[in-house]
Amino acid sequence: MSKIKLSEKIGYALGDAAAGGITWKIMSIAFPLFFTNVFGLTFADAATLMLVARLFDVVTDPLMGSLADRTQSRWGTYRPWIIFGAVPFGLIFALLLFTPDLGMGGKRIYAYTLYLLMMAVYTMVNVPYGSLLGVMTDDDDEKNRFSSFRMVGAYAMGFVTLLSFPYLQKMVGGSEAHQYAVVAAIYGGLATIMTLACGLLTRERLKPVRADKFSFKQFADLFRNKPWIYLTLIGICTNFFNGFRYAVAGYMFTYCLGGDITFNRLIINYTVFMTFGELTCMVFGAVSPWFTRKAGSKKRAFMLAALICLVTSVAFFFIPMRPSSIYLMIALVVLTSIGIGLYSPLLWSMYSDVADYATEKNGTSSTGLIFSSGTMAQKLGTAVSGSLVALFLGLAGARTILDDMGSSIVDPTSITDSVLTMIWALFSVIPAGIAAIMLVLTYLYPIKK
């Protein structure tokens, strides 16, 4: 096998820089607040929207994985989906953050249509992108390096995205709706360019052992694959862990801390606050292969990383809920992100191990189908956690009212102490509980590579 060049690893990293560092990062952190406070949906509308999209993904992700596995073209098996999906990927993302001048009924239709389209095109690009790892090399160390580059790319771009977001909004000016629309167009263009570069710079060196024809047996085989079951549950937990924190960060700054915090010329809003974690994840994502070797196995390294997330998340709950505590809050976000940065590359490398296990057991490749479960776990964990944030805040007493224009806005009198405590818990002890479940599942995971 020819030596893999650095340019290819950078190209592979650009794929998740676009998907994880731009589109998914903004969808995770900005969408809940955008839909309720800018677009004008009620908490119930926002929660229902994200739940419906998840039911949609349960069907589309595995089908996309199976379809990708059977693709044959001059560009390979998985790369054509990345190359030709780049433009719709960035375009639909940009349109999703546009607020149309419609009544509530029209807005609901627009939001549901665009959100479902975004999930479909994200699946079309990201399932083949994840599967690409299984055909670029059969060397396990190289797979770990590709996974590490992927995570560094995602977190590095996530850092840039979240840090620049409030400054771009300020430069654009005008209403919040106008700011979101213009900023989304900028980021959508970047996502398109990066996705296209990923497809063009990478190579497929291995040919999947294809099944002769489509069969539902491959779906049944998944549920007889014990490592896949455990890893899918672990993947859902990792995305629930991050999903709650990102989805509630905007509410935490708006209501618990009284808005943006300014030190000299630095604006610390909810996106900038989370960039400290992104930078840490980027650094420790690069360290992850070394950490895994020192730990002795991917499984042990993952468990240690999950334990870090558990302890630091519990500690966050006891920080005083006031702006003067911002430095302590940042410190604990950094410590939590050490754990996230260490386990994130491992997850995708472990999916590759599960795909290899399935090929050996069943005789045919199901790489795309198995990696599609990783993408489905990502979307399920992130969007359902965003939906649950809206639901839990509603249960705690937060509600919306109609303004003079007939749009839904959050009723400030409904933000009681119970709502504030719920917001704080959604960023700390609830993710800690998920980290505990993740720890148990990883202990039970049977592959010890």
XYZ file of C-alpha atoms in Angstrom:
449
model
C 0.000 0.000 0.000
C 1.403 3.402 -0.990
C 2.429 5.872 1.687
C -0.455 8.092 2.698
C 0.363 11.763 2.244
C -0.321 14.494 4.786
C -2.483 16.314 2.220
C -4.921 13.395 2.193
C -5.232 13.412 5.974
C -5.882 17.152 5.876
C -8.429 16.581 3.114
C -10.195 13.976 5.240
C -10.164 16.400 8.193
C -11.879 19.058 6.051
C -14.911 16.778 5.716
C -15.656 16.898 9.441
C -14.505 20.508 9.658
C -17.490 21.252 7.406
C -19.986 18.801 8.912
C -18.964 18.718 12.573
C -17.167 22.049 12.869
C -19.646 24.257 10.996
C -23.088 22.849 10.229
C -23.583 20.451 13.126
C -21.935 22.795 15.630
C -24.312 25.628 14.742
C -27.271 23.249 14.608
C -26.362 21.949 18.079
C -25.740 25.234 19.854
C -27.780 27.847 18.001
C -30.868 26.069 16.702
C -32.848 25.646 19.956
C -32.401 29.323 20.861
C -32.855 30.459 17.232
C -36.118 28.589 16.718
C -37.714 29.819 19.972
C -36.236 33.328 20.346
C -35.686 34.467 16.724
C -37.646 32.330 14.265
C -40.724 32.419 16.489
C -41.639 28.787 17.215
C -43.054 27.763 20.582
C -41.081 25.423 22.860
C -43.524 22.654 21.902
C -43.069 23.364 18.156
C -39.274 23.294 18.471
C -39.323 20.060 20.491
C -41.702 18.351 18.045
C -39.692 19.487 15.009
C -36.503 17.848 16.235
C -38.247 14.651 17.324
C -39.983 14.219 13.956
C -36.654 14.688 12.196
C -35.152 11.894 14.300
C -37.864 9.444 13.265
C -37.031 10.391 9.678
C -33.338 9.611 10.291
C -34.061 6.173 11.730
C -35.135 5.186 8.199
C -32.838 7.272 5.986
C -29.470 6.663 7.691
C -29.386 2.837 7.393
C -30.788 3.005 3.838
C -28.102 5.516 2.887
C -25.429 3.271 4.382
C -26.679 0.272 2.412
C -26.960 2.328 -0.796
C -23.449 3.740 -0.385
C -22.005 0.245 0.091
C -23.372 -0.733 -3.349
C -22.269 2.373 -5.250
C -19.782 1.802 -8.054
C -18.416 4.757 -10.007
C -15.243 6.241 -11.465
C -14.850 8.190 -8.205
C -15.148 5.094 -6.024
C -17.788 3.831 -3.624
C -18.172 6.630 -1.070
C -16.423 9.682 -2.550
C -19.068 10.514 -5.212
C -21.660 11.158 -2.502
C -19.298 13.620 -0.836
C -18.323 15.377 -4.076
C -21.820 15.781 -5.527
C -23.506 16.411 -2.180
C -21.285 19.388 -1.298
C -23.392 22.146 -2.915
C -26.844 21.107 -1.606
C -25.233 20.527 1.804
C -24.132 24.162 2.186
C -27.154 25.679 0.400
C -29.867 23.988 2.468
C -27.985 24.788 5.681
C -27.968 28.489 4.750
C -31.707 28.463 3.960
C -32.502 26.782 7.284
C -31.377 29.844 9.260
C -33.444 32.225 7.115
C -36.619 33.561 8.748
C -39.388 33.949 6.118
C -42.056 36.644 6.440
C -44.905 34.185 7.002
C -47.562 33.511 9.594
C -47.105 30.818 12.238
C -48.535 28.116 9.968
C -46.226 29.053 7.111
C -43.230 29.196 9.436
C -43.970 25.729 10.763
C -44.155 24.320 7.223
C -40.920 26.104 6.242
C -39.060 24.933 9.357
C -40.198 21.308 9.030
C -39.466 21.133 5.294
C -36.006 22.681 5.494
C -35.014 20.801 8.645
C -35.960 17.439 7.117
C -34.140 18.346 3.895
C -31.062 19.298 5.927
C -31.138 15.965 7.744
C -31.479 14.118 4.425
C -28.567 15.891 2.749
C -26.455 15.610 5.906
C -27.064 11.850 5.769
C -26.265 11.755 2.048
C -22.836 13.338 2.667
C -21.857 12.266 6.161
C -22.660 8.543 6.082
C -20.343 7.996 3.064
C -17.781 10.317 4.682
C -17.637 8.177 7.830
C -17.560 4.982 5.758
C -14.608 6.319 3.765
C -12.337 5.554 6.734
C -12.903 1.844 6.168
C -11.562 1.881 2.579
C -8.686 4.362 2.751
C -6.367 1.991 4.639
C -6.304 -1.368 6.392
C -3.575 -0.259 8.821
C -5.008 0.201 12.321
C -2.503 2.901 13.321
C -3.300 4.853 10.153
C -7.018 4.570 10.927
C -6.353 6.067 14.353
C -4.371 8.890 12.735
C -7.144 9.579 10.216
C -9.668 9.606 13.072
C -7.439 11.970 15.022
C -7.107 14.314 12.017
C -10.882 14.159 11.606
C -11.523 15.212 15.204
C -8.855 17.916 15.133
C -10.431 19.298 11.954
C -13.903 19.257 13.476
C -12.861 20.883 16.735
C -10.499 23.398 15.124
C -13.261 24.580 12.790
C -15.756 24.428 15.652
C -13.474 26.767 17.582
C -13.306 29.198 14.656
C -17.067 28.983 14.055
C -18.167 29.560 17.634
C -15.581 32.264 18.314
C -16.394 34.221 15.154
C -20.188 33.846 15.390
C -20.983 36.862 17.651
C -18.458 39.090 15.880
C -19.918 38.249 12.476
C -23.384 39.010 13.843
C -22.141 42.380 15.079
C -20.526 43.160 11.708
C -23.692 42.250 9.806
C -25.960 44.325 12.049
C -29.706 44.748 11.630
C -32.249 42.449 13.233
C -31.294 39.124 14.765
C -33.143 37.334 11.965
C -31.050 39.204 9.358
C -27.837 38.436 11.246
C -28.541 34.696 11.398
C -29.451 34.587 7.687
C -26.265 36.333 6.498
C -23.939 34.469 8.866
C -25.502 31.150 7.783
C -24.868 32.020 4.118
C -21.179 32.622 4.916
C -20.799 29.386 6.839
C -22.814 27.452 4.252
C -20.421 28.573 1.520
C -17.422 27.467 3.607
C -19.045 24.094 4.306
C -19.556 23.525 0.578
C -15.919 24.307 -0.291
C -14.519 22.115 2.500
C -16.781 19.164 1.692
C -15.841 19.295 -1.987
C -12.125 19.488 -1.095
C -12.507 16.415 1.117
C -14.008 14.383 -1.705
C -11.319 15.456 -4.176
C -8.266 15.036 -1.917
C -8.988 11.579 -0.480
C -8.472 8.134 -2.068
C -10.185 4.771 -1.776
C -7.489 2.060 -1.705
C -9.590 -0.912 -0.598
C -12.562 -2.352 -2.438
C -15.490 -3.456 -0.253
C -16.548 -7.114 -0.524
C -20.002 -6.385 -1.942
C -23.087 -8.488 -1.456
C -24.498 -9.780 -4.760
C -27.812 -8.032 -4.213
C -29.711 -6.000 -1.687
C -31.038 -8.047 1.219
C -32.696 -7.219 4.514
C -30.439 -9.882 6.029
C -27.711 -7.275 6.427
C -30.017 -5.276 8.721
C -30.826 -8.409 10.717
C -27.086 -9.169 10.957
C -26.548 -5.837 12.700
C -28.718 -6.873 15.619
C -26.728 -10.110 15.952
C -23.516 -8.068 16.057
C -22.905 -7.556 19.791
C -20.026 -5.028 19.399
C -22.231 -2.924 17.074
C -25.085 -2.847 19.600
C -22.829 -1.643 22.418
C -20.967 0.869 20.243
C -24.211 2.319 18.862
C -25.490 2.844 22.417
C -22.148 4.406 23.378
C -22.335 6.695 20.340
C -25.838 7.822 21.282
C -24.606 8.584 24.817
C -21.639 10.650 23.613
C -23.971 12.759 21.501
C -26.556 13.101 24.262
C -23.727 14.250 26.541
C -22.642 16.991 24.143
C -26.154 17.654 22.863
C -27.574 18.740 26.221
C -24.632 21.028 26.921
C -24.636 22.740 23.540
C -28.421 23.061 23.314
C -28.780 24.674 26.748
C -25.700 26.951 26.624
C -27.635 29.795 24.967
C -30.377 29.660 27.593
C -27.757 29.498 30.353
C -26.148 32.756 29.247
C -29.457 34.479 28.450
C -31.233 33.653 31.713
C -28.796 32.316 34.357
C -26.002 34.813 33.678
C -28.077 37.744 32.418
C -26.696 37.885 28.861
C -23.273 38.338 27.300
C -20.289 38.972 29.560
C -17.705 41.505 28.340
C -14.090 41.689 29.525
C -12.237 44.568 27.877
C -13.087 43.956 24.184
C -13.733 40.244 24.467
C -17.393 39.305 24.158
C -18.132 36.069 26.013
C -21.502 34.846 24.857
C -22.662 31.234 24.696
C -20.820 30.450 21.446
C -17.522 31.988 22.606
C -17.885 30.207 25.955
C -18.028 26.845 24.193
C -14.965 27.665 22.050
C -12.755 27.070 25.085
C -13.976 23.492 24.972
C -13.507 23.282 21.205
C -9.872 24.386 21.477
C -9.237 21.839 24.234
C -10.902 19.067 22.214
C -8.745 19.966 19.224
C -5.539 19.639 21.275
C -6.514 16.426 23.033
C -7.986 14.947 19.855
C -4.456 15.121 18.481
C -3.122 13.528 21.679
C -5.700 10.707 21.568
C -3.568 8.141 19.611
C -0.701 8.582 22.103
C -3.129 8.382 25.054
C -4.622 5.179 23.626
C -1.219 3.546 23.342
C -0.401 4.500 26.940
C -3.772 3.198 28.154
C -3.137 -0.119 26.407
C -6.397 -0.358 24.438
C -9.104 1.777 22.883
C -11.600 0.430 25.402
C -9.544 1.417 28.449
C -8.705 4.822 26.984
C -12.399 5.478 26.280
C -13.378 4.556 29.844
C -10.784 6.896 31.353
C -11.975 9.738 29.110
C -15.621 9.115 30.078
C -14.662 9.175 33.766
C -13.123 12.641 33.311
C -16.397 13.857 31.776
C -18.424 12.381 34.642
C -16.411 13.966 37.483
C -16.060 17.434 35.932
C -19.744 17.619 34.941
C -20.863 16.905 38.522
C -18.454 19.591 39.765
C -19.954 22.190 37.378
C -23.367 21.969 39.083
C -21.912 23.448 42.298
C -20.494 26.588 40.647
C -22.404 29.719 41.804
C -24.882 30.902 39.159
C -23.463 34.401 38.602
C -21.335 36.205 35.964
C -18.352 36.532 38.334
C -17.996 32.724 38.235
C -17.247 32.746 34.497
C -13.552 31.851 34.942
C -14.406 28.818 37.073
C -17.044 27.824 34.520
C -14.481 28.081 31.710
C -11.975 26.015 33.710
C -14.441 23.154 34.162
C -15.532 23.296 30.516
C -11.858 22.919 29.582
C -11.406 19.946 31.930
C -14.563 18.250 30.608
C -13.367 18.814 27.060
C -10.149 16.932 27.786
C -12.272 13.804 28.154
C -14.360 14.596 25.055
C -11.256 15.290 22.978
C -9.692 11.975 24.031
C -12.701 9.755 23.289
C -14.036 11.409 20.113
C -11.420 10.023 17.667
C -11.638 6.626 19.371
C -15.344 6.326 18.635
C -14.902 6.432 14.847
C -11.875 4.144 14.952
C -13.974 1.672 16.979
C -16.710 1.808 14.310
C -14.055 0.734 11.818
C -13.171 -2.195 14.116
C -16.842 -3.189 14.262
C -17.061 -2.995 10.447
C -14.011 -5.275 10.151
C -15.571 -7.676 12.663
C -18.813 -7.771 10.655
C -16.944 -8.425 7.375
C -15.052 -11.342 8.937
C -18.228 -12.775 10.467
C -20.633 -12.326 7.512
C -18.280 -12.504 4.499
C -19.492 -9.250 2.904
C -18.804 -5.605 3.666
C -21.383 -3.544 5.547
C -19.054 -0.614 6.245
C -21.495 2.050 5.044
C -24.373 0.524 6.987
C -22.330 0.323 10.196
C -20.959 3.850 9.866
C -24.491 5.081 9.153
C -25.369 4.039 12.698
C -22.643 6.409 13.897
C -24.179 9.270 11.944
C -27.651 8.301 13.145
C -26.386 8.259 16.750
C -24.888 11.709 16.209
C -28.130 13.170 14.895
C -30.307 11.274 17.354
C -28.294 12.333 20.386
C -27.877 15.962 19.341
C -31.374 16.683 18.087
C -33.296 14.675 20.685
C -31.290 16.339 23.444
C -32.163 19.708 21.882
C -35.794 18.655 21.789
C -35.651 17.460 25.401
C -34.095 20.760 26.505
C -37.126 22.602 25.109
C -39.432 20.010 26.691
C -37.743 20.102 30.134
C -37.745 23.902 30.203
C -41.439 23.843 29.396
C -42.070 21.326 32.190
C -40.073 23.511 34.589
C -42.438 26.404 33.838
C -40.957 28.314 30.883
C -43.597 29.354 28.369
C -44.036 31.508 25.297
C -46.476 34.328 24.573
C -47.404 36.187 21.394
C -45.899 39.612 20.734
C -47.639 42.504 18.958
C -46.740 40.989 15.570
C -48.265 37.614 16.464
C -44.918 35.821 16.828
C -44.045 33.611 19.788
C -41.562 35.008 22.312
C -40.410 33.682 25.667
C -42.434 35.128 28.555
C -39.802 36.670 30.889
C -42.077 36.253 33.923
C -42.020 32.467 33.421
C -38.246 32.245 34.006
C -38.427 31.245 37.677
C -35.802 29.709 39.972
C -36.981 26.224 38.992
C -36.354 27.037 35.321
C -32.888 28.402 36.130
C -32.019 25.280 38.140
C -33.236 23.089 35.282
C -31.010 25.008 32.828
C -27.997 24.580 35.131
C -28.703 20.854 35.595
C -29.055 20.324 31.842
C -25.492 21.584 31.448
C -24.030 19.570 34.334
C -25.613 16.723 36.330
C -27.824 15.393 33.529
C -24.808 15.025 31.167
C -22.923 13.496 34.134
C -25.578 10.784 34.369
C -25.150 10.093 30.661
C -21.367 9.847 31.120
C -21.954 7.220 33.839
C -24.081 5.147 31.435
C -21.389 5.569 28.768
C -18.792 4.236 31.206
C -20.813 1.081 31.929
C -21.518 0.418 28.235
C -17.837 0.785 27.338
C -16.922 -1.672 30.088
C -19.301 -4.201 28.488
C -18.086 -3.513 24.912
C -16.505 -6.825 23.785
C -13.748 -5.739 21.339
C -10.492 -5.151 23.229
C -8.260 -3.726 20.454
